[in-house]
mmCIF file of C-alpha atoms in Angstrom:
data_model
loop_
_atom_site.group_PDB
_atom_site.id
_atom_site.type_symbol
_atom_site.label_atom_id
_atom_site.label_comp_id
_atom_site.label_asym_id
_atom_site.label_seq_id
_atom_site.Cartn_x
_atom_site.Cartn_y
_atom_site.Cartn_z
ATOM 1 C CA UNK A 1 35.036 -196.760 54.753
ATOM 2 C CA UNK A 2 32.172 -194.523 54.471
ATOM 3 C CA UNK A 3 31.271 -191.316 56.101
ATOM 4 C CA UNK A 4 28.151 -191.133 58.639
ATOM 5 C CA UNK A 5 25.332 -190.451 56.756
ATOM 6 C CA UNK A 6 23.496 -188.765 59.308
ATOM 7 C CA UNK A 7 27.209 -186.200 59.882
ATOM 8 C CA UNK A 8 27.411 -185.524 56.150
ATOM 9 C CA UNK A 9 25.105 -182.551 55.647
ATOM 10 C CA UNK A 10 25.892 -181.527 59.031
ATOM 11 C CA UNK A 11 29.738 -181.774 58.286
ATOM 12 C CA UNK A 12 28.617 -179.154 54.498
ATOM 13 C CA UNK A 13 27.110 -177.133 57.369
ATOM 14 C CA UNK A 14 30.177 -176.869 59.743
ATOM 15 C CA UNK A 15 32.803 -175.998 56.295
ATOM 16 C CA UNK A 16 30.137 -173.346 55.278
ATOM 17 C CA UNK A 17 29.966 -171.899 59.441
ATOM 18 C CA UNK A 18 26.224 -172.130 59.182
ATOM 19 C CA UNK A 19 26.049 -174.633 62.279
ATOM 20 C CA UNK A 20 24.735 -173.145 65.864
ATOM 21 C CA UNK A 21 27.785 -173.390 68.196
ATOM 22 C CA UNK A 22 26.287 -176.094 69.808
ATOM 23 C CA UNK A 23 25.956 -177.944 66.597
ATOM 24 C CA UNK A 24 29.481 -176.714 65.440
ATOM 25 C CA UNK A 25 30.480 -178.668 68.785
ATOM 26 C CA UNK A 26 28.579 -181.715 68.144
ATOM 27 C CA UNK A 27 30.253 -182.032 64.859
ATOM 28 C CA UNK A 28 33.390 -181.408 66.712
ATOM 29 C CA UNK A 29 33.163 -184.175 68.575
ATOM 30 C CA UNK A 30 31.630 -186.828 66.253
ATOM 31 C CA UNK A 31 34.984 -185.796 64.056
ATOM 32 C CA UNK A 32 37.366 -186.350 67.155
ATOM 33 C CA UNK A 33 35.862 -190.167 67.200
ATOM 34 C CA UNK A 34 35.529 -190.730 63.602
ATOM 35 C CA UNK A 35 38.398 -191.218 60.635
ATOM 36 C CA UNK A 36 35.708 -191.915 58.239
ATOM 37 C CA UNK A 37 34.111 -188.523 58.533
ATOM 38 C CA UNK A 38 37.283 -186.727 59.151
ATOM 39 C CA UNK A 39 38.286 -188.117 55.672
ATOM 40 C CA UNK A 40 34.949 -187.118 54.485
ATOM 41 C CA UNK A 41 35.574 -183.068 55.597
ATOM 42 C CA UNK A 42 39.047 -183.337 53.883
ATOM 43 C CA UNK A 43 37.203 -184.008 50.518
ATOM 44 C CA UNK A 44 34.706 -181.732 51.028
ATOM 45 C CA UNK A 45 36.881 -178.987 52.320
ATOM 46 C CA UNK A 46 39.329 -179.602 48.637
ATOM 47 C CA UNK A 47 36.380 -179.154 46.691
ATOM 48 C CA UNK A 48 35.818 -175.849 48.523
ATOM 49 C CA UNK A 49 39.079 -174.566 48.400
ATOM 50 C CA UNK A 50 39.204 -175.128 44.521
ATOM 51 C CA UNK A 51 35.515 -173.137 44.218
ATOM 52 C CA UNK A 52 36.708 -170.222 46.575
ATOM 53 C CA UNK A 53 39.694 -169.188 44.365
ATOM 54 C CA UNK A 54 36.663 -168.877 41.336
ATOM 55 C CA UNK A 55 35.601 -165.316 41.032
ATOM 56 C CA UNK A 56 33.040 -164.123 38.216
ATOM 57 C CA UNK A 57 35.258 -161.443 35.447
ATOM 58 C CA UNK A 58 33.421 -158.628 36.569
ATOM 59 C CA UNK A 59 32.249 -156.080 33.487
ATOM 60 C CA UNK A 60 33.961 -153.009 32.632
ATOM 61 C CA UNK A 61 32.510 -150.030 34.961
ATOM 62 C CA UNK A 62 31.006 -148.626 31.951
ATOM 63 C CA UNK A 63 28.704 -150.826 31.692
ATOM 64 C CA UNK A 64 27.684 -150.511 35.211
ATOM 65 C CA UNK A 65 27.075 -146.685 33.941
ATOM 66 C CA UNK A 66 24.885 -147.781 30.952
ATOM 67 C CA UNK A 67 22.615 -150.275 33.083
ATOM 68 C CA UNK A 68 20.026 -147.888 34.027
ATOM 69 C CA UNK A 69 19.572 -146.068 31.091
ATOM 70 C CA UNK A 70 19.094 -149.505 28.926
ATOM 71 C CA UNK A 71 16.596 -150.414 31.386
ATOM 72 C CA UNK A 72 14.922 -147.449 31.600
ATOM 73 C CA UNK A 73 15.187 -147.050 27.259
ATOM 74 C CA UNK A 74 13.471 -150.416 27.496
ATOM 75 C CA UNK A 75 10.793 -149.253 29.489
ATOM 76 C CA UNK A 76 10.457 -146.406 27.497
ATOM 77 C CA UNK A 77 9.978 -148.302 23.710
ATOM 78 C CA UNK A 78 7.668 -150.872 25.386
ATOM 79 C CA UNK A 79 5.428 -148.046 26.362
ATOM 80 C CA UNK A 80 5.734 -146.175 23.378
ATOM 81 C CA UNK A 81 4.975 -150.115 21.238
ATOM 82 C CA UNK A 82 1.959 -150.752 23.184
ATOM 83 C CA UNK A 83 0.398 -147.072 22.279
ATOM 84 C CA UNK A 84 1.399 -147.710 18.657
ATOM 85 C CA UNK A 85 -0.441 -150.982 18.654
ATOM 86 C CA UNK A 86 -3.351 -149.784 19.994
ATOM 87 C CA UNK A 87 -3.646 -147.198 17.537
ATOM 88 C CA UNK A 88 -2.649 -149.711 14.713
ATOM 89 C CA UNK A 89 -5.437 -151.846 15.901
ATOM 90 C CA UNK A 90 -8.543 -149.058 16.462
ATOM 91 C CA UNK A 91 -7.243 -147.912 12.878
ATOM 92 C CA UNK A 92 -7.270 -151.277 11.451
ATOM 93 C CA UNK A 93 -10.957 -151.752 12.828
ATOM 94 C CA UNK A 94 -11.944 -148.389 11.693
ATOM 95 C CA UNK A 95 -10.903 -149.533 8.319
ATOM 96 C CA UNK A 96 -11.650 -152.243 8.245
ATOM 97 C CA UNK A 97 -15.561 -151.248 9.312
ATOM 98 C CA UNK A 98 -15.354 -148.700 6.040
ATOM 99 C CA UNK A 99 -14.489 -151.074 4.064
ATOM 100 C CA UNK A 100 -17.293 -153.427 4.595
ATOM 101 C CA UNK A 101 -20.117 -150.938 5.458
ATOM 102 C CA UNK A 102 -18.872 -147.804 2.709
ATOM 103 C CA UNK A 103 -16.033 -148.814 0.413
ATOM 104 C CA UNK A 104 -17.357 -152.815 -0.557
ATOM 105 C CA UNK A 105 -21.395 -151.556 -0.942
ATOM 106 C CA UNK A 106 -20.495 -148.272 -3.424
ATOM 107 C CA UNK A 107 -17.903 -150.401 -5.406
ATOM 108 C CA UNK A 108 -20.347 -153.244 -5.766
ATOM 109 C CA UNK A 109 -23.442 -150.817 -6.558
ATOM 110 C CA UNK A 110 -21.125 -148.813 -9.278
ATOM 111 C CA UNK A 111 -23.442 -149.301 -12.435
ATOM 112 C CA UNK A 112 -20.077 -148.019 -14.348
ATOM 113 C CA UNK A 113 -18.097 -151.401 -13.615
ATOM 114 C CA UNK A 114 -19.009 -154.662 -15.265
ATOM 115 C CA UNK A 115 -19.756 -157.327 -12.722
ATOM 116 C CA UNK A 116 -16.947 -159.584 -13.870
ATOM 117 C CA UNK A 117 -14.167 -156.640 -13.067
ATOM 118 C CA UNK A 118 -16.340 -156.124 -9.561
ATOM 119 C CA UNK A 119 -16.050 -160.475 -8.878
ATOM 120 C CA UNK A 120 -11.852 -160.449 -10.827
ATOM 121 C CA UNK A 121 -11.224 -157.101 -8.343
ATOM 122 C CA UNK A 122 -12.922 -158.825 -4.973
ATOM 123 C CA UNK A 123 -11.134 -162.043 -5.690
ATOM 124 C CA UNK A 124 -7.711 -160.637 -6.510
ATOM 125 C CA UNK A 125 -8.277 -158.508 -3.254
ATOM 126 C CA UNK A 126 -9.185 -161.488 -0.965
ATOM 127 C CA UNK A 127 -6.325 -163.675 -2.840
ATOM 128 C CA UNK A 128 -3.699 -160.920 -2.056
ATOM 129 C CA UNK A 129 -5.016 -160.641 1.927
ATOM 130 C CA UNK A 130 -4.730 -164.566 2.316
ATOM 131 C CA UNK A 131 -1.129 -164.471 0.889
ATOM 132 C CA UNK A 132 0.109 -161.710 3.008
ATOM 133 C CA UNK A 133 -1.951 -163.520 6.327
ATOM 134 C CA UNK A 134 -0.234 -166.674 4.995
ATOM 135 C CA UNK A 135 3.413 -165.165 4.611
ATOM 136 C CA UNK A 136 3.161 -163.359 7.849
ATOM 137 C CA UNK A 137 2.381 -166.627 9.759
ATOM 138 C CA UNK A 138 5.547 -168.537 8.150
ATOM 139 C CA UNK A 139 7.708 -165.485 8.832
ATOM 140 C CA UNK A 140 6.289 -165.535 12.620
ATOM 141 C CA UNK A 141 6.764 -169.271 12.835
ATOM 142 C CA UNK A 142 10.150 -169.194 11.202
ATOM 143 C CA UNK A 143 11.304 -166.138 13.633
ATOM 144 C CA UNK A 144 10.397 -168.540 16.645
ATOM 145 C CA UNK A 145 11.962 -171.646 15.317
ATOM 146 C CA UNK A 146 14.866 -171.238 12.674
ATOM 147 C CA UNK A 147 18.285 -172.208 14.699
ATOM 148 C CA UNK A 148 19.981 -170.244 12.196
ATOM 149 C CA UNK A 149 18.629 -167.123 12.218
ATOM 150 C CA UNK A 150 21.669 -165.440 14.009
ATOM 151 C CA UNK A 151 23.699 -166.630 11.217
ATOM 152 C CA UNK A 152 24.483 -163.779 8.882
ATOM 153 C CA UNK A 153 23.731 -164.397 5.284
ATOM 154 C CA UNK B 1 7.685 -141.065 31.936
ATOM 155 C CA UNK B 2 9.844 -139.220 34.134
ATOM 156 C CA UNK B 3 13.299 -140.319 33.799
ATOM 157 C CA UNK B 4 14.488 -141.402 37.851
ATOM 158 C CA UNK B 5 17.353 -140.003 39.500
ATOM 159 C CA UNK B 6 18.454 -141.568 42.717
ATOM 160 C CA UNK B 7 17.456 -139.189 45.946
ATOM 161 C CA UNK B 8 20.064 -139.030 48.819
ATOM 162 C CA UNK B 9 18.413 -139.478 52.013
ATOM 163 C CA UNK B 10 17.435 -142.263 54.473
ATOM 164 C CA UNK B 11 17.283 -145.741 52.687
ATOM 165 C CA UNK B 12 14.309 -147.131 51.844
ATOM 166 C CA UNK B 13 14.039 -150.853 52.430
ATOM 167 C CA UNK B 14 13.872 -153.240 49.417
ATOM 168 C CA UNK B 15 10.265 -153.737 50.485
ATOM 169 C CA UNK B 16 9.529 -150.293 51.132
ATOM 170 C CA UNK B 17 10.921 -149.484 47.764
ATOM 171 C CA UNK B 18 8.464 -152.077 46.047
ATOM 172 C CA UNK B 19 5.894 -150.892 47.422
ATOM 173 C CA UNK B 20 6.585 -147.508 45.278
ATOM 174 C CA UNK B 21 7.384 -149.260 42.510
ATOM 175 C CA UNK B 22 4.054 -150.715 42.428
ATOM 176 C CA UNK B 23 2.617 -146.930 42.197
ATOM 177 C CA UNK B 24 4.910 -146.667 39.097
ATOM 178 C CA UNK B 25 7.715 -145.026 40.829
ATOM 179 C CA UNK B 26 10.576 -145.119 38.479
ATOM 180 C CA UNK B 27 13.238 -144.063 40.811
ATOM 181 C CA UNK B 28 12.154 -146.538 43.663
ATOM 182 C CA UNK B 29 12.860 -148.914 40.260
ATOM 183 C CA UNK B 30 16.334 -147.344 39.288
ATOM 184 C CA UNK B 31 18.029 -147.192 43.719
ATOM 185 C CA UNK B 32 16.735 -151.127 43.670
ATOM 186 C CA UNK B 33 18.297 -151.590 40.276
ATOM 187 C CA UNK B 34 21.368 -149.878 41.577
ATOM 188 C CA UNK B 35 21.302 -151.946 44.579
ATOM 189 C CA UNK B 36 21.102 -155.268 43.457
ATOM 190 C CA UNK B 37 22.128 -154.903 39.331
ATOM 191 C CA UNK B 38 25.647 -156.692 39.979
ATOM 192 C CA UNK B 39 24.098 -159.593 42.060
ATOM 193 C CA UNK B 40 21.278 -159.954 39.710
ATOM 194 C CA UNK B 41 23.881 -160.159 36.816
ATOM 195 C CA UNK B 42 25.974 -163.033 38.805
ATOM 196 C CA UNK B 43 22.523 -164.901 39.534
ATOM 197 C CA UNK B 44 21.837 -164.667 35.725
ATOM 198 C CA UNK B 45 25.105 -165.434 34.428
ATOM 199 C CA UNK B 46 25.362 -168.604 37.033
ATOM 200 C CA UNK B 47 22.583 -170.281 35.033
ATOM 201 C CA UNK B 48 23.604 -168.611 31.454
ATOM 202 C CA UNK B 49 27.283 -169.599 31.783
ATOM 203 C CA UNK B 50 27.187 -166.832 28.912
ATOM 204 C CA UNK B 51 28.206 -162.883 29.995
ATOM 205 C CA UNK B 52 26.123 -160.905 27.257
ATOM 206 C CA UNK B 53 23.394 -163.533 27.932
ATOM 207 C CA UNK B 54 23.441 -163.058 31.482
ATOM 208 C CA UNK B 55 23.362 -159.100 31.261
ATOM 209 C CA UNK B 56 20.711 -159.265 28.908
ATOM 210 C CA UNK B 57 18.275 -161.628 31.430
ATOM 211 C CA UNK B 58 19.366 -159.354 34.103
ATOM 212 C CA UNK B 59 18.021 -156.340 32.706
ATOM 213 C CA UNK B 60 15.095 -157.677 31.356
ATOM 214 C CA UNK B 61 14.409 -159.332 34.949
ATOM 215 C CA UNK B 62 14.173 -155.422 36.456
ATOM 216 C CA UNK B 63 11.441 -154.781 33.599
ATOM 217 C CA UNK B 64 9.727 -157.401 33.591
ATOM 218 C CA UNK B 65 9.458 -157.328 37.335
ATOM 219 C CA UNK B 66 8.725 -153.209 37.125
ATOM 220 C CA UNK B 67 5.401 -154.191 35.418
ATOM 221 C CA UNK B 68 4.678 -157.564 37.531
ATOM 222 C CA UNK B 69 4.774 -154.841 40.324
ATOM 223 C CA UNK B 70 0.728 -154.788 40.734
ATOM 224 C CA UNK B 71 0.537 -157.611 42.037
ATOM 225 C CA UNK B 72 2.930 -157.179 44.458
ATOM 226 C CA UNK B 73 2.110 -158.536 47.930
ATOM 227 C CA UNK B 74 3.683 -156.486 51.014
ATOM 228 C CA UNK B 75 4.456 -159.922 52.803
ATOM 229 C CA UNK B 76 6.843 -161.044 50.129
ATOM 230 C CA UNK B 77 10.386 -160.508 50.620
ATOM 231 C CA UNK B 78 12.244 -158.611 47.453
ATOM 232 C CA UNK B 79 14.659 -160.950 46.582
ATOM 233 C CA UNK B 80 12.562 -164.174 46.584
ATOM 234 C CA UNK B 81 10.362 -162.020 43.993
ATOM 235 C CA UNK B 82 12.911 -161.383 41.758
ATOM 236 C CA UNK B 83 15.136 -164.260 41.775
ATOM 237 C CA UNK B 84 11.613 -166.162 40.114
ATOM 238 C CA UNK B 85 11.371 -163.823 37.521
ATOM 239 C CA UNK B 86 15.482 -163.734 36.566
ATOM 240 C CA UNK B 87 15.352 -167.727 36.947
ATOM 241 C CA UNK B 88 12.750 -167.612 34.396
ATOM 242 C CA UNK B 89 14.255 -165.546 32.206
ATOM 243 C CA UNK B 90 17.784 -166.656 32.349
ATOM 244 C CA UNK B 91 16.633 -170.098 31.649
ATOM 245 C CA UNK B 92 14.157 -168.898 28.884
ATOM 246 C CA UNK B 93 17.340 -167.743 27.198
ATOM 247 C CA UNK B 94 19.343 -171.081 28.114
ATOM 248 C CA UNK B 95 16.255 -172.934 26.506
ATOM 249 C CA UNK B 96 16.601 -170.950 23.084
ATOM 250 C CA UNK B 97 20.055 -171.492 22.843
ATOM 251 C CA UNK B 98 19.451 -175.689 23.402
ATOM 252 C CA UNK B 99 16.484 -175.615 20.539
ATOM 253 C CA UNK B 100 19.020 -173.715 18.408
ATOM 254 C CA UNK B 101 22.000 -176.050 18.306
ATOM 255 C CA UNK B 102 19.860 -178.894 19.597
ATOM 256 C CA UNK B 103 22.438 -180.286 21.720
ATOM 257 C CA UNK B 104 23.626 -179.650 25.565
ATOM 258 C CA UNK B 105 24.604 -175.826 26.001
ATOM 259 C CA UNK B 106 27.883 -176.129 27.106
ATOM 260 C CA UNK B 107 28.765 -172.842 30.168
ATOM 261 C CA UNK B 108 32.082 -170.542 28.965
ATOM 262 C CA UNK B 109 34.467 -169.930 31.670
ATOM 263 C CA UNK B 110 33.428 -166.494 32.817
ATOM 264 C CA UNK B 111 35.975 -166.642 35.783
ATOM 265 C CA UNK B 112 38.832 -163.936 36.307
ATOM 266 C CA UNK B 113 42.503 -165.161 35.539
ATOM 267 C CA UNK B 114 44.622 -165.178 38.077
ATOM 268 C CA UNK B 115 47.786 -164.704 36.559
ATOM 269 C CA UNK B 116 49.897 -166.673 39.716
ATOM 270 C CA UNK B 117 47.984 -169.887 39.638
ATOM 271 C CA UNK B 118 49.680 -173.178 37.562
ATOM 272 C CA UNK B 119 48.442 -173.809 34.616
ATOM 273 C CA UNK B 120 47.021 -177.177 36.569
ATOM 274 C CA UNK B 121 44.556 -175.326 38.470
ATOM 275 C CA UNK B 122 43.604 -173.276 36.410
ATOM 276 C CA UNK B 123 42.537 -176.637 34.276
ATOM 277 C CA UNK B 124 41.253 -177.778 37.359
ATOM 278 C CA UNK B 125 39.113 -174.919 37.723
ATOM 279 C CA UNK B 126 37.561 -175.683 34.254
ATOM 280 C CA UNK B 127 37.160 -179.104 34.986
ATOM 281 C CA UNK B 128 34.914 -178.336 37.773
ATOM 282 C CA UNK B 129 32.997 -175.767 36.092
ATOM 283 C CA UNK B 130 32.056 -178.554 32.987
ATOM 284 C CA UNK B 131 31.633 -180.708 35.168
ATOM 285 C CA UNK B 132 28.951 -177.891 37.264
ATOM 286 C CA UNK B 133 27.461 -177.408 33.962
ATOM 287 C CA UNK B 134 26.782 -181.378 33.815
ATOM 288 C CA UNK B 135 24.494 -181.629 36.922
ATOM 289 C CA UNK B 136 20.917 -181.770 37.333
ATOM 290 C CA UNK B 137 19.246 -178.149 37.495
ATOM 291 C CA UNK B 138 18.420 -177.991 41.194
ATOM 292 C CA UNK B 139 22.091 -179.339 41.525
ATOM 293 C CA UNK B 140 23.605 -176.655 39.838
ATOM 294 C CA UNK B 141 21.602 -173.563 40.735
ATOM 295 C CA UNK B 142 21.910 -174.307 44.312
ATOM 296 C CA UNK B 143 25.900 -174.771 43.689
ATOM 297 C CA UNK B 144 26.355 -171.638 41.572
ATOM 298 C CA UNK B 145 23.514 -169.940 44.196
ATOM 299 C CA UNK B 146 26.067 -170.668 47.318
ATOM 300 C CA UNK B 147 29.246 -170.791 45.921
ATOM 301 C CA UNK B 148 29.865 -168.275 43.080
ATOM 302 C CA UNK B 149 27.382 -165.774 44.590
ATOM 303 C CA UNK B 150 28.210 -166.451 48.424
ATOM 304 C CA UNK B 151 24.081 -166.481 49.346
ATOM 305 C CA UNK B 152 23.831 -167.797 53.078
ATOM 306 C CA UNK B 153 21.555 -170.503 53.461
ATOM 307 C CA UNK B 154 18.996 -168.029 54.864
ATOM 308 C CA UNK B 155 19.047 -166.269 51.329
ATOM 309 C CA UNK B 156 19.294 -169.582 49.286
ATOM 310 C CA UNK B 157 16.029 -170.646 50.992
ATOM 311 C CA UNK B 158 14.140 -166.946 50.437
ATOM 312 C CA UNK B 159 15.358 -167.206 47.127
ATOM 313 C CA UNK B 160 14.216 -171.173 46.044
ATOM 314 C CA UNK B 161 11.579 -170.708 48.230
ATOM 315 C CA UNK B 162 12.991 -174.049 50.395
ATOM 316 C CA UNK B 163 12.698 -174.194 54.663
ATOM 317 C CA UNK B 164 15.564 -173.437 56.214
ATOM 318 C CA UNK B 165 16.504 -176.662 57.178
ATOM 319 C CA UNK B 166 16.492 -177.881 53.525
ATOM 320 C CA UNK B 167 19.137 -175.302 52.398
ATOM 321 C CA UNK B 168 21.685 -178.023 53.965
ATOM 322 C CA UNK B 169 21.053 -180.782 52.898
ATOM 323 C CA UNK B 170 19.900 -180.453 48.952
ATOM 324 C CA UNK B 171 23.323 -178.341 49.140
ATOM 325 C CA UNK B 172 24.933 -181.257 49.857
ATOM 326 C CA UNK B 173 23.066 -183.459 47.743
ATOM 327 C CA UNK B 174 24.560 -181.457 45.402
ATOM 328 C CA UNK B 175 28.104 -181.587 46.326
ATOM 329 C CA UNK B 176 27.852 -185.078 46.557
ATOM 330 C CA UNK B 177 26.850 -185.150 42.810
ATOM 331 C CA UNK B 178 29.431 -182.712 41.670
ATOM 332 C CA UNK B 179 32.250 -184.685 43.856
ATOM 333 C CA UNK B 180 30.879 -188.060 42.007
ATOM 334 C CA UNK B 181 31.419 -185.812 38.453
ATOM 335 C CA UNK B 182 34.619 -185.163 39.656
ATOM 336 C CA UNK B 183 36.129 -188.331 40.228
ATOM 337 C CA UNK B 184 39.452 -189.291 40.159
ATOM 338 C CA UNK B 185 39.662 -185.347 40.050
ATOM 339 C CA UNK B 186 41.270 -185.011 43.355
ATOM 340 C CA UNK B 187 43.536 -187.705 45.573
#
């Protein structure tokens, strides 16, 4: 036989003494006048009994003594990362902005250099900048996805 | 940066303390981090199942919620904040670990020993954890939420974000679903 549907939250309420006292009552009663449910706060109460004895291992105190200062080290290197990107990036821009306005126009106007070594130099340049932006995006995809990268090689 | 120390005094409220932390306050962050580190840790290792995991999340659920402190509203209780942000991250780091080994992260028994129990409880113990680890999210966080970390159904609801008078019944919705895991378990 079943337990009361309507009692059976109520009767999780009543183990866990989160009922009113006037609901505590109610339940009370309904048990008094009810084998079915009575049976039903027997299971519920083993299942309880079995989850009360299970305690989390607790860490070592040191590591209670450490927890601030990794936070706060944390804190710390992110703050000091986001300066050094932003001045990786305004440097990047700066030279990147030489390159094309100073650097590109005085190497390509350079009477000195034959115009084949100016087009084998600009090409070899480009073809080394696509491989590196090409290699840096399989890295960067590989870091996010390889399942084995915690195994040691 | 100036590195916090904890000032004796009258105690600030969690709230009160968020609000400072929102100014940047670094020791408002370190008394709340000293106030609720070993909770946050048993939150995070609840959904981990994993200890270094869990202390990892844990820590990274104070920073990330030092610099979500902007936006900050002074109606919102402290806890129900952070739990979001340590949910997320615990299960950011339960995610990785499934698209690593592509199969169901199984939770290690981070439980103390008690030395006097049979050896048949103690298995029982286990068996109830696996089978914990088996249940539907929402199944299992409220479980580990209520009965490895003692929340009241008050807190449960701050924390999931639930009325009150949900707490109760999804809890034992729950149950229910852990007891039908578990049976043939127990007589």
């Amino acid at each position: 036989m079943n337990a009361c549907p309507a009692w059976e939250a109520q009767i999780s309420g009543y183990l866990d003494k989160e009922l009113t006292e006037a609901e505590a009552r109610e339940v009370e009663t309904h048990l008094e006048t009810c084998p079915a449910c009575r049976r039903e706060l027997e299971k519920q109460k083993q299942l309880l009994e079995v989850t009360d004895t299970m305690k989390f291992l607790k860490p070592p105190e040191e590591v209670w003594e450490r927890y601030w200062d990794h936070i706060y080290n944390r804190l710390e290197r992110q703050i000091g990362w986001i300066f050094l990107s932003i001045g990786a990036i305004v440097l990047a821009a700066w030279g990147l902005y030489a390159l094309v306005t100073t650097v590109l126009p005085d190497f390509w106007n350079d009477p000195s250099l034959h115009i084949a070594v100016k087009i084998g130099i600009i090409a070899a340049g480009l073809g080394v900048a696509v491989l590196f932006v090409s290699v840096l995006r399989e890295r960067i995809l590989t870091i996010k996805t390889d399942r084995y990268r915690e195994v040691k090689r | 940066m100036e590195r916090g120390r904890i000032t004796k005094g009258l105690e600030p409220s969690d709230e009160e303390l968020m609000v400072r932390i929102a100014t940047g306050d670094v020791r408002a962050l370190e008394i709340l981090v000293s106030r609720h580190r070993e909770k946050a840790y048993r939150l995070a290792l609840g959904i981990t199942g994993d200890r270094g995991t869990a202390m990892d999340a844990s820590q990274e659920a104070f920073i990330r919620f030092y610099r979500s402190a902007g936006r900050f509203r002074s109606e919102k209780k402290f806890f129900s904040w952070f739990y979001r942000i340590l949910r997320n991250r615990a299960l950011t780091e339960v995610n990785k670990r499934k698209r690593r080994s592509e199969e169901t992260v199984g939770l290690d028994f981070p439980f103390q020993p008690d030395q006097a129990e049979s050896p048949e409880a103690t298995d029982l113990k286990r068996t109830v954890w696996d089978a914990i680890g088996r249940l539907p999210e929402d199944s299992r966080e409220i479980i580990v939420l209520r009965h490895f970390n003692g929340l009241s159904y008050a807190e449960i609801a701050e924390a999931l974000s639930l009325p009150a008078g949900t707490v109760m019944s999804r809890l034992h919705t729950a149950r229910r679903r852990l007891r039908d895991e578990l049976e043939g378990e127990f007589p």
